[in-house]
GROMACS .gro file of C-alpha atoms in nm:
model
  373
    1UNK     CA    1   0.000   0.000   0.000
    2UNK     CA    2   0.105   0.374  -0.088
    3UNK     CA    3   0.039   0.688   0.110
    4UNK     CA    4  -0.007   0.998  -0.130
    5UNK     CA    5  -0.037   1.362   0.024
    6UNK     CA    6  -0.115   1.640  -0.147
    7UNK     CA    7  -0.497   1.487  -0.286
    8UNK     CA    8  -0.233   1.377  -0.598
    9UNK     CA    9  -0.243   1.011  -0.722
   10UNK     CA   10   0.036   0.804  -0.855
   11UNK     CA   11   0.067   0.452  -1.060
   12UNK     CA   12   0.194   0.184  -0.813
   13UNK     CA   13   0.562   0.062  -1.009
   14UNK     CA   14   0.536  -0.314  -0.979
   15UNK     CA   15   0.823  -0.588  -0.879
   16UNK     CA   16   0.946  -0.761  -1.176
   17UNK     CA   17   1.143  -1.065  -1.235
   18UNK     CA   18   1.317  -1.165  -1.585
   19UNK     CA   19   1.377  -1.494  -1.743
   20UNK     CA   20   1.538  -1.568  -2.041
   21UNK     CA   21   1.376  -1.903  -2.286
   22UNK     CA   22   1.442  -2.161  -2.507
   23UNK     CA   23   1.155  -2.282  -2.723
   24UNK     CA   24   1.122  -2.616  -2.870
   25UNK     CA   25   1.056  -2.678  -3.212
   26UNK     CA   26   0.921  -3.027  -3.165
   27UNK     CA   27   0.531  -2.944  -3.103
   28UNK     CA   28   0.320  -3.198  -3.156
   29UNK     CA   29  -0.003  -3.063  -3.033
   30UNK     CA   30  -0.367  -3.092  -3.123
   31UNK     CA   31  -0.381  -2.691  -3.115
   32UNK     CA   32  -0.077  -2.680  -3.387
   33UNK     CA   33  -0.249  -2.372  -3.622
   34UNK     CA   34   0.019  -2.141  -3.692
   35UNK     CA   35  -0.057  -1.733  -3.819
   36UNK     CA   36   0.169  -1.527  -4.053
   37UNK     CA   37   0.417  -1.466  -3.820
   38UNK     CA   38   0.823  -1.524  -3.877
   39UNK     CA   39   0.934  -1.814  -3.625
   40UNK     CA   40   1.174  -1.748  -3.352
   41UNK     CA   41   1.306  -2.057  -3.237
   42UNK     CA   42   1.406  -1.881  -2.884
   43UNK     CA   43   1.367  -1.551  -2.692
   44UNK     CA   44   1.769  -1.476  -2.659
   45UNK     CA   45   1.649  -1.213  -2.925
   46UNK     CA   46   1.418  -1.071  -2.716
   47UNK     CA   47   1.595  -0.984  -2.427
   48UNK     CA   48   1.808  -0.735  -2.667
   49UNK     CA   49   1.447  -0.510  -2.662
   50UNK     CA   50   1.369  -0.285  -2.409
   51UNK     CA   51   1.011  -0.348  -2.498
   52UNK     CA   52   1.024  -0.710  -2.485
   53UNK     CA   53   1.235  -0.716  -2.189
   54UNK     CA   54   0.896  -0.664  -1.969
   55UNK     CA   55   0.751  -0.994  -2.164
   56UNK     CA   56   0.816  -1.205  -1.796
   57UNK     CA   57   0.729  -0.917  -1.555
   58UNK     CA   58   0.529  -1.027  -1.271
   59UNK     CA   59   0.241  -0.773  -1.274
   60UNK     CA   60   0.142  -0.678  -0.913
   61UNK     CA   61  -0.149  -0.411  -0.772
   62UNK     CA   62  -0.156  -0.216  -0.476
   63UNK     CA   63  -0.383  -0.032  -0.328
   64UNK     CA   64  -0.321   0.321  -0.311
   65UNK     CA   65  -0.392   0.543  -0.052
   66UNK     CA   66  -0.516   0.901  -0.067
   67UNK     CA   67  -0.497   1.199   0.172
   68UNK     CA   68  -0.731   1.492   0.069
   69UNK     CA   69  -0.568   1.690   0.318
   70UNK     CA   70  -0.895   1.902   0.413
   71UNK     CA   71  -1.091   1.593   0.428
   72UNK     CA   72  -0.818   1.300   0.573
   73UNK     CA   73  -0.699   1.022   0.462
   74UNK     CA   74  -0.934   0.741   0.257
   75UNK     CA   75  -0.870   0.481   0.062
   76UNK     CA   76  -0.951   0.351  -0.298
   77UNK     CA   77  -1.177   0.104  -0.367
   78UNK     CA   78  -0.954  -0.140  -0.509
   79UNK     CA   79  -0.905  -0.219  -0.825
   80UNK     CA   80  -1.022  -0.500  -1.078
   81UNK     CA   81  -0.830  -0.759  -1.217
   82UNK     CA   82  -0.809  -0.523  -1.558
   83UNK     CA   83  -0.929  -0.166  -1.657
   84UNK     CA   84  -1.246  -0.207  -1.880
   85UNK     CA   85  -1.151   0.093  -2.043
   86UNK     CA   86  -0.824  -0.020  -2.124
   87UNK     CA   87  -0.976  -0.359  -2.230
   88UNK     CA   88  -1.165  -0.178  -2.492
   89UNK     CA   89  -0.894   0.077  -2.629
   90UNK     CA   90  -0.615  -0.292  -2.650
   91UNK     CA   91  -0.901  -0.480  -2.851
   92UNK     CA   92  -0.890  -0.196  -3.085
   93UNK     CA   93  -0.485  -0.194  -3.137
   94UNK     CA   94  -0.586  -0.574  -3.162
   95UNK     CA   95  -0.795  -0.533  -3.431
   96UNK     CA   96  -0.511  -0.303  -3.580
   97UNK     CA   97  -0.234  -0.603  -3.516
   98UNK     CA   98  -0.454  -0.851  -3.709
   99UNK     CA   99  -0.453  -0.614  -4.013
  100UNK     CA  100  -0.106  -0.571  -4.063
  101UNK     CA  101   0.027  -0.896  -3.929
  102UNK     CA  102  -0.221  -1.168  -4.005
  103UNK     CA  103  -0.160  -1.324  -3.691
  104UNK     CA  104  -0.549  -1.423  -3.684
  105UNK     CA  105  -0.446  -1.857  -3.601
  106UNK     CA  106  -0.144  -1.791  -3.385
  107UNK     CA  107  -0.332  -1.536  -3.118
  108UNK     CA  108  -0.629  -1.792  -3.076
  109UNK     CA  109  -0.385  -2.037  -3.069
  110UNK     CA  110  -0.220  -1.894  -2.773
  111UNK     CA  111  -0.553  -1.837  -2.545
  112UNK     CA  112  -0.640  -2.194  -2.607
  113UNK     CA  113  -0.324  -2.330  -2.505
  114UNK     CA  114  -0.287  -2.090  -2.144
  115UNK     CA  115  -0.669  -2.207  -2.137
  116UNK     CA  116  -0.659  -2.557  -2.218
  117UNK     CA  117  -0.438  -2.657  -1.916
  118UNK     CA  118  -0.733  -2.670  -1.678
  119UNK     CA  119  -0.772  -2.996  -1.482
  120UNK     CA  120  -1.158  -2.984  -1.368
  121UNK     CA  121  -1.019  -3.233  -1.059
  122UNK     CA  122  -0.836  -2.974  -0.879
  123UNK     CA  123  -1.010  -2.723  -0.683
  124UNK     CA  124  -0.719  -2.461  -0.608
  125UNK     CA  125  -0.591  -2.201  -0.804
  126UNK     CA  126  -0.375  -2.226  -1.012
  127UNK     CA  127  -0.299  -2.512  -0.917
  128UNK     CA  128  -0.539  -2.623  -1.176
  129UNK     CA  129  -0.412  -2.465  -1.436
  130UNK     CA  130  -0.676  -2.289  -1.734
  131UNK     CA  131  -0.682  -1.904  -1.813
  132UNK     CA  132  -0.440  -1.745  -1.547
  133UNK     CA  133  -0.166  -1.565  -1.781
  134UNK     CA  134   0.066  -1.861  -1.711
  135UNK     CA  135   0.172  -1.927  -2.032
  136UNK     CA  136   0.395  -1.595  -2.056
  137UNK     CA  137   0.674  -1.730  -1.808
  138UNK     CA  138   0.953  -1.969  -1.977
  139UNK     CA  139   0.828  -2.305  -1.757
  140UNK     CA  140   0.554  -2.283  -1.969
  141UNK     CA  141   0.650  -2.152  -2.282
  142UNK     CA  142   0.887  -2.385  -2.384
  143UNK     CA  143   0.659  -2.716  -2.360
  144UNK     CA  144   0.650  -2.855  -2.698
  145UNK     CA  145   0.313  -2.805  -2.745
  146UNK     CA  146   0.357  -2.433  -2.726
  147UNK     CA  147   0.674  -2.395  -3.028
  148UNK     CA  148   0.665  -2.070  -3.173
  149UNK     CA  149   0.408  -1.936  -2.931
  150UNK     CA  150   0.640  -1.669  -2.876
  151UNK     CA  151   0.559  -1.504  -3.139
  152UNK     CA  152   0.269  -1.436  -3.063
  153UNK     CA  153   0.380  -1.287  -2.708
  154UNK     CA  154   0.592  -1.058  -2.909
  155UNK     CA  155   0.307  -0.944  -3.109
  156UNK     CA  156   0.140  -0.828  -2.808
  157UNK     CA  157   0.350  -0.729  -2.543
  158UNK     CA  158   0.388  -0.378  -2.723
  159UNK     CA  159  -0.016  -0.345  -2.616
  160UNK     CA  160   0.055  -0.508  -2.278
  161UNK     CA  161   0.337  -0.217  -2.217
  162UNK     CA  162   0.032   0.026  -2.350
  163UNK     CA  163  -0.234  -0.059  -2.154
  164UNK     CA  164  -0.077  -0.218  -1.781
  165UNK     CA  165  -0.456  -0.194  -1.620
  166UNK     CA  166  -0.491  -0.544  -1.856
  167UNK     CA  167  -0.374  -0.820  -1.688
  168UNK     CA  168  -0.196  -1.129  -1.931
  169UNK     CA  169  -0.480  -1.338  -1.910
  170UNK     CA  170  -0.708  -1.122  -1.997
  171UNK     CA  171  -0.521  -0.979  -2.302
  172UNK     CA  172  -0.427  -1.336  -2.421
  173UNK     CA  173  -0.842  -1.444  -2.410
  174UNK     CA  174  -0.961  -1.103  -2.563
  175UNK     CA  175  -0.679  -1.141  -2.858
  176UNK     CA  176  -0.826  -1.534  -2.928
  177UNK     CA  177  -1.179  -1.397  -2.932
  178UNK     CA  178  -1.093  -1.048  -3.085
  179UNK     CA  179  -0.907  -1.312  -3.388
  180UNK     CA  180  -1.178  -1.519  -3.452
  181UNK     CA  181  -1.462  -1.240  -3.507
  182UNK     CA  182  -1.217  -1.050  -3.722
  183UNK     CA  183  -1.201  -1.351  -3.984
  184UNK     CA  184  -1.560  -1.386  -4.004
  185UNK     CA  185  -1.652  -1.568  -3.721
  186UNK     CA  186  -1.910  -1.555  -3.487
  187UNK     CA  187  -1.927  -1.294  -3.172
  188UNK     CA  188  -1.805  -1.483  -2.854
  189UNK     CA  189  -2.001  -1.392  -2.525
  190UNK     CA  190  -1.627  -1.305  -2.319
  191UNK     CA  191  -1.617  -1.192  -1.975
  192UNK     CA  192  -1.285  -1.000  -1.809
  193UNK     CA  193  -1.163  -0.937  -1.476
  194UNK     CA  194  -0.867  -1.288  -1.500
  195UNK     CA  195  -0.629  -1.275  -1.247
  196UNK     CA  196  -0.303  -1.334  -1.331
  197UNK     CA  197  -0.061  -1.580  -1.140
  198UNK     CA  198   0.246  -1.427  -1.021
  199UNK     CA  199   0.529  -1.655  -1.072
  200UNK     CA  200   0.657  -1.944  -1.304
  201UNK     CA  201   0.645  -2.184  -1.026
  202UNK     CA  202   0.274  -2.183  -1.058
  203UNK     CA  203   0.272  -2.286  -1.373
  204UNK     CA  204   0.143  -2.608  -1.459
  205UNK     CA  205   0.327  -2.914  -1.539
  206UNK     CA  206   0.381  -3.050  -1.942
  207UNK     CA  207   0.169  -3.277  -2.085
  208UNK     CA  208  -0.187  -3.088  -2.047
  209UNK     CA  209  -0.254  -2.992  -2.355
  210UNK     CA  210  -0.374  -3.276  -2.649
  211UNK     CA  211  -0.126  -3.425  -2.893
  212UNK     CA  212  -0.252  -3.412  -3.309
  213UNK     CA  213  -0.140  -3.776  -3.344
  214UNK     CA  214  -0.182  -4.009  -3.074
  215UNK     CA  215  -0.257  -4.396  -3.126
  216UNK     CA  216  -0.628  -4.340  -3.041
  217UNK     CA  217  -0.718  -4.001  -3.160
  218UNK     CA  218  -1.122  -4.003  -3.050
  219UNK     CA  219  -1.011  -4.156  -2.694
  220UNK     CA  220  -0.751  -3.881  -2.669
  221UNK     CA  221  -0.919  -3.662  -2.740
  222UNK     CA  222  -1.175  -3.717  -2.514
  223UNK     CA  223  -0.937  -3.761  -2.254
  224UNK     CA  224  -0.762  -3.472  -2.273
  225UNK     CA  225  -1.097  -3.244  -2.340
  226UNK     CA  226  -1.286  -3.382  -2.034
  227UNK     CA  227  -1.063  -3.389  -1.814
  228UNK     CA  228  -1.153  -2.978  -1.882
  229UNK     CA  229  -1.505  -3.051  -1.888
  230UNK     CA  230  -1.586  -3.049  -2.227
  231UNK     CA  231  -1.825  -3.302  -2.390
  232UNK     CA  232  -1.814  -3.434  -2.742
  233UNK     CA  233  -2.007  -3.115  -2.945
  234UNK     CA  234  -1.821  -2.861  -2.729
  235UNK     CA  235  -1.492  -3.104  -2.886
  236UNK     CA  236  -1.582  -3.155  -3.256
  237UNK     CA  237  -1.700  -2.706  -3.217
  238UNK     CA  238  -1.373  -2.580  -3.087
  239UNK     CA  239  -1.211  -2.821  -3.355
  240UNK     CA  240  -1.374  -2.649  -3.629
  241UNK     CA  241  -1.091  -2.349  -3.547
  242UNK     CA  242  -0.875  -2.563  -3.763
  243UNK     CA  243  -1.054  -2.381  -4.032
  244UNK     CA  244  -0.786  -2.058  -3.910
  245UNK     CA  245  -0.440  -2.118  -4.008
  246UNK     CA  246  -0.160  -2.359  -4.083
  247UNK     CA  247   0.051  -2.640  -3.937
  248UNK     CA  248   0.439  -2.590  -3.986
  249UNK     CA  249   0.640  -2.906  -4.002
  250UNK     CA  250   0.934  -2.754  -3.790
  251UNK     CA  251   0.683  -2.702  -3.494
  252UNK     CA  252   0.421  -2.920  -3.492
  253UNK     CA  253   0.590  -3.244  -3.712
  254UNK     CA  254   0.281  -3.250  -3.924
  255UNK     CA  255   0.200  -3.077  -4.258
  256UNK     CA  256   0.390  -2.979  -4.566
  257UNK     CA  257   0.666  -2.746  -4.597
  258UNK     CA  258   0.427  -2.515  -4.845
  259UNK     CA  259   0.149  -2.575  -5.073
  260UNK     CA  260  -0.049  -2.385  -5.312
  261UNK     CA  261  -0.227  -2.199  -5.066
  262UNK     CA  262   0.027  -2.053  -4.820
  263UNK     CA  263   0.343  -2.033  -5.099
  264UNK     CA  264   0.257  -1.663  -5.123
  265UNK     CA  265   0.172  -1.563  -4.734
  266UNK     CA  266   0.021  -1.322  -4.619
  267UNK     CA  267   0.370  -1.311  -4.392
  268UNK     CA  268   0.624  -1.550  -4.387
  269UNK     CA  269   0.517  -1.834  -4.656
  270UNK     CA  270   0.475  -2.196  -4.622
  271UNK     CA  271   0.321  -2.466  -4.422
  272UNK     CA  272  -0.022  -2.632  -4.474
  273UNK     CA  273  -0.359  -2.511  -4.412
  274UNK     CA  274  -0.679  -2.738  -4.349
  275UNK     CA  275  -0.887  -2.533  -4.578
  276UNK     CA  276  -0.768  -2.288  -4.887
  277UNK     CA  277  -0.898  -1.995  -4.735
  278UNK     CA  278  -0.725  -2.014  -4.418
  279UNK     CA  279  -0.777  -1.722  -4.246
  280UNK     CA  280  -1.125  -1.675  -4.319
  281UNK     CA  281  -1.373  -1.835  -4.016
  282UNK     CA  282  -1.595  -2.056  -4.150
  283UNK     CA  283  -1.755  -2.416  -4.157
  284UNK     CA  284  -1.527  -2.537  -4.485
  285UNK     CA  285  -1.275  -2.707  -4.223
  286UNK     CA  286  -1.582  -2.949  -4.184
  287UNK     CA  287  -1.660  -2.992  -4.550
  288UNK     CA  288  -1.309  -3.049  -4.656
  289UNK     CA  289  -1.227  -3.318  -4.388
  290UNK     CA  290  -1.545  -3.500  -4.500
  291UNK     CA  291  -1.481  -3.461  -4.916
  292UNK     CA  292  -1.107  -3.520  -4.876
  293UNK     CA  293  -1.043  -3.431  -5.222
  294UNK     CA  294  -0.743  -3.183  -5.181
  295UNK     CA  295  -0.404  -3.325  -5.144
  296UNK     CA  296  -0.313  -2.983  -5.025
  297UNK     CA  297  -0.514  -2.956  -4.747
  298UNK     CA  298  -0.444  -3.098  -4.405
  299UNK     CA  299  -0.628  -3.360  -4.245
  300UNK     CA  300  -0.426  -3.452  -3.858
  301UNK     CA  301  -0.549  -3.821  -3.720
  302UNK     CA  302  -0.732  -3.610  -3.475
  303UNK     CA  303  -0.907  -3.440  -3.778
  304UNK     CA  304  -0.995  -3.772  -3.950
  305UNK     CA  305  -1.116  -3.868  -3.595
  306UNK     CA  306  -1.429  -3.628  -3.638
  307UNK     CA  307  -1.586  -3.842  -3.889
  308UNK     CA  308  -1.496  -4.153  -3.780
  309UNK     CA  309  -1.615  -4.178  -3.453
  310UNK     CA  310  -1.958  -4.214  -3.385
  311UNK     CA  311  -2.076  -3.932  -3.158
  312UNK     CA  312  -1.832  -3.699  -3.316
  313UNK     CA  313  -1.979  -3.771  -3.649
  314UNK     CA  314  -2.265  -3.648  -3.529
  315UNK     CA  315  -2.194  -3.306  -3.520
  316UNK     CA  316  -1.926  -3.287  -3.785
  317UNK     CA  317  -2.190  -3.375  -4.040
  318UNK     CA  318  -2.421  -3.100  -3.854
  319UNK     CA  319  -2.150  -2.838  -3.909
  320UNK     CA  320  -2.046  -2.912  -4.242
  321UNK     CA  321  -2.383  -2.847  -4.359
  322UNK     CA  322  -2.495  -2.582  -4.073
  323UNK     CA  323  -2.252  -2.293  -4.042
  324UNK     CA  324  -2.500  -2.094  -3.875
  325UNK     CA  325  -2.542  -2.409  -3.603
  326UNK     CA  326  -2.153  -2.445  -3.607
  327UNK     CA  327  -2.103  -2.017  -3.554
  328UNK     CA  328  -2.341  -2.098  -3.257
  329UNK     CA  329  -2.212  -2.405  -3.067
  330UNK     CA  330  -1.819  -2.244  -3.148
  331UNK     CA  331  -1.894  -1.916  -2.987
  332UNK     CA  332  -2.039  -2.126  -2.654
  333UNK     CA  333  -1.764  -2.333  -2.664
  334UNK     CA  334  -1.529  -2.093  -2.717
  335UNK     CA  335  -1.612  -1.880  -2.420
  336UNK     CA  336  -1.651  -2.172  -2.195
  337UNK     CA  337  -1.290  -2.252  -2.267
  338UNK     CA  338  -1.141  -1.908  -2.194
  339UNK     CA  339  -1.300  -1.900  -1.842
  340UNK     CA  340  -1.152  -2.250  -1.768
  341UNK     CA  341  -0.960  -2.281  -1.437
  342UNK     CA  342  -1.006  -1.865  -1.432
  343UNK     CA  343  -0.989  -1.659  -1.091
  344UNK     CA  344  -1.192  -1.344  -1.201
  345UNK     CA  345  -1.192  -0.997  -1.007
  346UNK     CA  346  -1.466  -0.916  -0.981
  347UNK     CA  347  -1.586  -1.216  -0.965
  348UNK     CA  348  -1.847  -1.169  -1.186
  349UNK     CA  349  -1.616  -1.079  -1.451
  350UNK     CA  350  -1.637  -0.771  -1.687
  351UNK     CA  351  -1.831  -0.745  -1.994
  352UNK     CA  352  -1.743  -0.564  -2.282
  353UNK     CA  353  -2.031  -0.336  -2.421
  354UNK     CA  354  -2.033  -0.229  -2.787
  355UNK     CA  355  -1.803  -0.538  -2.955
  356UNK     CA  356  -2.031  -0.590  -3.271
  357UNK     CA  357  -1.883  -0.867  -3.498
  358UNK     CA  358  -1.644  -0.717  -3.711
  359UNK     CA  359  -1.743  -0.587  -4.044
  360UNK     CA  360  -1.604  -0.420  -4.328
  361UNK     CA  361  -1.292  -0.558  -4.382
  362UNK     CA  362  -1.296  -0.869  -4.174
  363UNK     CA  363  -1.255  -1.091  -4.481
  364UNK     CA  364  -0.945  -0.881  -4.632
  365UNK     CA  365  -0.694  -1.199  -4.503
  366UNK     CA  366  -0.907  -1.430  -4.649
  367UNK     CA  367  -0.816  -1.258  -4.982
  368UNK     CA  368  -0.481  -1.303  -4.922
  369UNK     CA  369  -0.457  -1.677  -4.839
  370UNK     CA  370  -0.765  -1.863  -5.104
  371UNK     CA  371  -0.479  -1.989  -5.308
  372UNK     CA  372  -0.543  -1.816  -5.649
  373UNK     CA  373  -0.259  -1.734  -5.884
   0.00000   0.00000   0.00000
């Protein structure tokens, strides 16, 4: 706590640590979509920025006190977890980011993965891992699963330095959601106010997150997603995200080098997509994987999975011919998944007013990446 005199009020400086980290490049994860963005096989670079040098900073509040000097001393309510006016003003440099950088796949990618750690058998927090900022500290970061995630980290922390009221957690959910309604996609029903955890020793140990090839890709996955407390359609909706982005060989193992589709960008070219317009959000991920008539398309063992198991098949066939059902069950899913394992201040959360699906030039990516000479 600080004591101000003088009725003046001044931003608490918080404690930082740094930590330097090494990235693998051996992903192998289920969540392997990649964006536009040049891969950085460690973060040795960053350290040389004075921006990025803040990218481990442990992010503490205080509450300040305030002496009025005619009136005494009071004190401030305290704070939530994140400013919803700065939440606002960093959706719109967001929005700004995804224009310039096509980084649509890799910022949904990285709100799934600080999400998708959430074990639904452990009560305490963090201890059971989910949406808790977690992911920006090296223990996490260089899991395999999460290759070339810092990337995306670098793409942001230049709005995390802007706008400090916004905790990590917060910024990495609202960038995922902010992603998907800029391609096209549907609006997702967030809520703000994460708290973020304060140290890498809280964060959670490897092996959370689902693998893209395993021997039994429908009982993986089903392992993996309810141990979150997912069920199958909230599994085979969130899948559908595939339709975003591509796989890179040199991080995830799977896909081709470069195909017709992502030989020309947007960004750094190559890898392989699931659909040919991959960074437009849409149900085509679900009518590719079931026509499988384009060598140049991706289809992961956990992809194939979603027409070959029973109950999956289900809804994959319901999506593939129902975008407006799929836009619906996604956006549900979607948010359910960004609260996961969440500690929100209040604890309510925050809502956003005024975040109308993007419009105008939402679909200017998509453009970029349908594969046309």
């Amino acid at each position: 706590m600080a004591t101000i005199t003088g009725g003046a009020a001044v931003r608490i400086i918080p404690s930082a640590t740094r930590a330097t980290v090494s990235v693998s490049s051996s992903s192998r994860s289920f969540f392997s979509f990649s964006s536009s963005s040049n891969s950085v096989s460690s973060l040795n670079c960053l350290r040389l920025s004075p921006r990025i040098s803040h990218l481990f900073l442990d992010q503490r509040r205080s509450e300040v006190r305030v002496s009025s000097g005619r009136f005494g001393t009071v004190s401030t309510p305290k704070a939530f977890a994140s400013d919803p006016d700065q939440l606002k003003s960093a959706r719109e440099d967001i929005k700004e980011l995804l224009k310039t950088k096509f980084c649509h796949p890799l910022l949904i990618r990285l709100g799934w993965h600080d999400a998708g750690t959430y074990n639904k058998n452990i009560e305490e927090f963090p201890q059971r891992g989910g949406a808790n900022g977690s992911l920006r500290f090296e223990a996490e970061l260089k899991h395999g699963a999460n290759a070339g995630l810092v990337n995306a980290l670098k793409l942001l922390q230049p709005i995390k330095d802007k706008y400090s009221g916004v905790t990590y957690a917060d910024l990495f959910q609202l960038a995922g959601a902010t992603a998907v309604e800029e391609a096209g996609g549907p609006k997702i029903p967030m809520k703000y106010g994460r708290v973020d955890v304060t140290g890498p020793e809280q964060c959670p140990e490897e092996g959370r997150l689902p693998d893209a090839g395993p021997p039994s890709p429908a009982d993986h996955l089903r392992q993996v997603f309810y141990r979150m407390g997912l069920n199958d359609k909230e599994i085979v909706a969130l899948s559908g995200a595939h339709t975003l982005g591509r796989s890179r060989p040199d991080r995830s193992g799977w896909g081709k080098p470069e195909t017709k589709y992502t030989k020309d960008g947007p960004g750094a070219p190559g890898g392989q997509s699931w659909t040919a317009q991959w960074l437009k959000f849409d149900n085509s991920y679900f009518k590719d994987i079931k026509e499988k008539k384009d060598e140049d398309l991706l289809v992961l063992p956990t992809d194939a999975a979603l027409f070959d198991d029973p109950s999956f098949k289900v809804y994959a066939e319901k999506y593939a011919e129902d975008q407006e059902a799929f836009f619906k069950d996604y956006a549900e899913a979607h948010a359910k998944l960004s609260n996961l394992g969440a500690k929100f201040d209040p604890p309510e959360g925050i809502v956003l007013d005024g975040s109308p699906n993007a419009v105008g030039e939402k679909f200017v990516a998509a453009n970029y990446s349908s594969g046309k000479e």
